Amino acid sequence: MAMDSENIRMNKYRNEGSRIYSGRPLGESVRAELGLNEKDRDSAIYTFYFPEDTMSINSSYFGGLFEESVICLGREGFEGKYKFLFEDGKELSDILKFNIEEGIGDALREY
C-alpha cells in the first residue's frame, strides 16, 4: 500500500512582498494552521513547495515551524516525512538546503 502524501504550498506563509521566511512567531502560527502536531504522528509524507524567488528560510522561522517535529521525529524521521522543493518541483538552492540543515541542527542542539 502506498503511503499518503500531501503537498503544502508555502507561498502564502511569508510576509507579503518578502522573499525571506523569518520570525519564530510567524513560523509557530503556520505550524498551528497546518496542524503539524497531528501530521508528525500520521503516516503521510508531506512536501513543502517554496516559491522560486525564496532567498532564505531563517532559523527562527524554521524553528517555529519545525523544531517540535525535529525533536519528535529525530533527524531521520523528519527528513523521511517532510520534503522541501521549489514550486516548479526542482531541488531547493544550496542556500535554502543549508538553511534547513541549520534549522534541523539547531532544533537537535536545543533539545
Coordinates of C-alpha atoms in Angstrom, one line a residue:
M1 CA 0.0 0.0 0.0
A2 CA 1.4 3.4 -1.0
M3 CA 1.8 6.0 1.8
D4 CA -0.4 9.0 1.7
S5 CA 1.3 12.2 0.6
E6 CA 0.2 15.8 0.7
N7 CA 1.6 19.0 -0.9
I8 CA 1.8 22.2 1.0
R9 CA 2.3 25.4 -0.9
M10 CA 4.4 27.9 1.2
N11 CA 3.7 31.0 -1.0
K12 CA 1.0 32.3 1.4
Y13 CA 3.1 31.7 4.6
R14 CA 5.6 34.5 4.3
N15 CA 5.2 38.3 4.8
E16 CA 3.7 39.9 1.8
G17 CA 6.3 41.1 -0.7
S18 CA 9.1 39.3 1.1
R19 CA 11.4 36.7 -0.4
I20 CA 12.6 35.6 3.1
Y21 CA 10.8 33.4 5.6
S22 CA 11.6 34.9 9.0
G23 CA 10.3 35.2 12.6
R24 CA 9.6 32.5 15.1
P25 CA 6.1 33.8 15.8
L26 CA 5.2 33.5 12.1
G27 CA 6.7 30.0 11.9
E28 CA 4.7 29.0 15.0
S29 CA 1.4 30.4 13.6
V30 CA 2.0 28.5 10.3
R31 CA 2.7 25.3 12.3
A32 CA -0.6 25.7 14.1
E33 CA -2.5 26.5 10.9
L34 CA -1.0 23.4 9.1
G35 CA -1.7 21.2 12.1
L36 CA 1.9 19.8 12.2
N37 CA 1.5 18.4 15.7
E38 CA -1.1 15.9 14.2
K39 CA 0.9 15.5 10.9
D40 CA 4.0 14.5 12.9
R41 CA 2.1 11.4 14.2
D42 CA 0.4 10.3 11.0
S43 CA 1.9 8.0 8.3
A44 CA 1.8 10.5 5.4
I45 CA 4.7 12.2 3.7
Y46 CA 4.5 16.0 3.2
T47 CA 6.2 18.0 0.5
F48 CA 6.6 21.8 1.1
Y49 CA 6.8 23.8 -2.1
F50 CA 8.6 27.2 -1.8
P51 CA 8.3 30.0 -4.4
E52 CA 11.3 30.0 -6.7
D53 CA 12.2 33.6 -5.6
T54 CA 12.8 32.5 -2.0
M55 CA 16.1 33.8 -0.8
S56 CA 16.2 32.5 2.8
I57 CA 14.4 30.5 5.5
N58 CA 15.7 32.0 8.7
S59 CA 16.4 29.6 11.6
S60 CA 13.9 31.4 13.8
Y61 CA 11.1 30.8 11.2
F62 CA 12.2 27.2 10.7
G63 CA 12.4 26.6 14.4
G64 CA 8.9 28.0 15.0
L65 CA 7.6 25.8 12.1
F66 CA 9.5 22.6 12.6
E67 CA 11.5 22.5 15.8
E68 CA 8.9 20.3 17.6
S69 CA 8.7 18.0 14.6
V70 CA 12.5 17.5 14.5
I71 CA 12.5 16.8 18.3
C72 CA 9.5 14.4 18.0
L73 CA 10.7 12.5 14.9
G74 CA 14.5 12.8 15.1
R75 CA 16.6 13.7 12.1
E76 CA 16.0 10.6 10.0
G77 CA 12.3 10.6 10.8
F78 CA 11.9 14.3 10.0
E79 CA 13.9 14.0 6.7
G80 CA 11.8 11.0 5.7
K81 CA 8.5 12.7 6.4
Y82 CA 9.0 16.3 5.3
K83 CA 10.4 17.1 1.9
F84 CA 11.2 20.5 0.5
L85 CA 11.2 21.7 -3.1
F86 CA 10.6 24.8 -5.2
E87 CA 7.1 25.2 -6.6
D88 CA 8.2 24.0 -10.0
G89 CA 9.4 20.7 -8.5
K90 CA 13.1 21.5 -8.7
E91 CA 15.5 21.0 -5.8
L92 CA 16.0 23.9 -3.5
S93 CA 19.0 26.1 -3.9
D94 CA 22.1 25.3 -1.9
I95 CA 21.5 28.2 0.5
L96 CA 17.9 27.0 1.3
K97 CA 19.2 23.5 1.8
F98 CA 21.8 24.9 4.2
N99 CA 19.0 26.9 6.0
I100 CA 17.0 23.7 6.5
E101 CA 20.0 21.7 7.6
E102 CA 21.0 24.5 10.0
G103 CA 17.4 24.6 11.4
I104 CA 17.5 20.8 12.0
G105 CA 20.8 21.1 13.7
D106 CA 19.6 24.0 15.9
A107 CA 16.5 22.0 16.9
L108 CA 18.5 19.0 17.9
R109 CA 21.0 21.1 19.8
E110 CA 18.2 22.9 21.7
Y111 CA 16.7 19.5 22.6

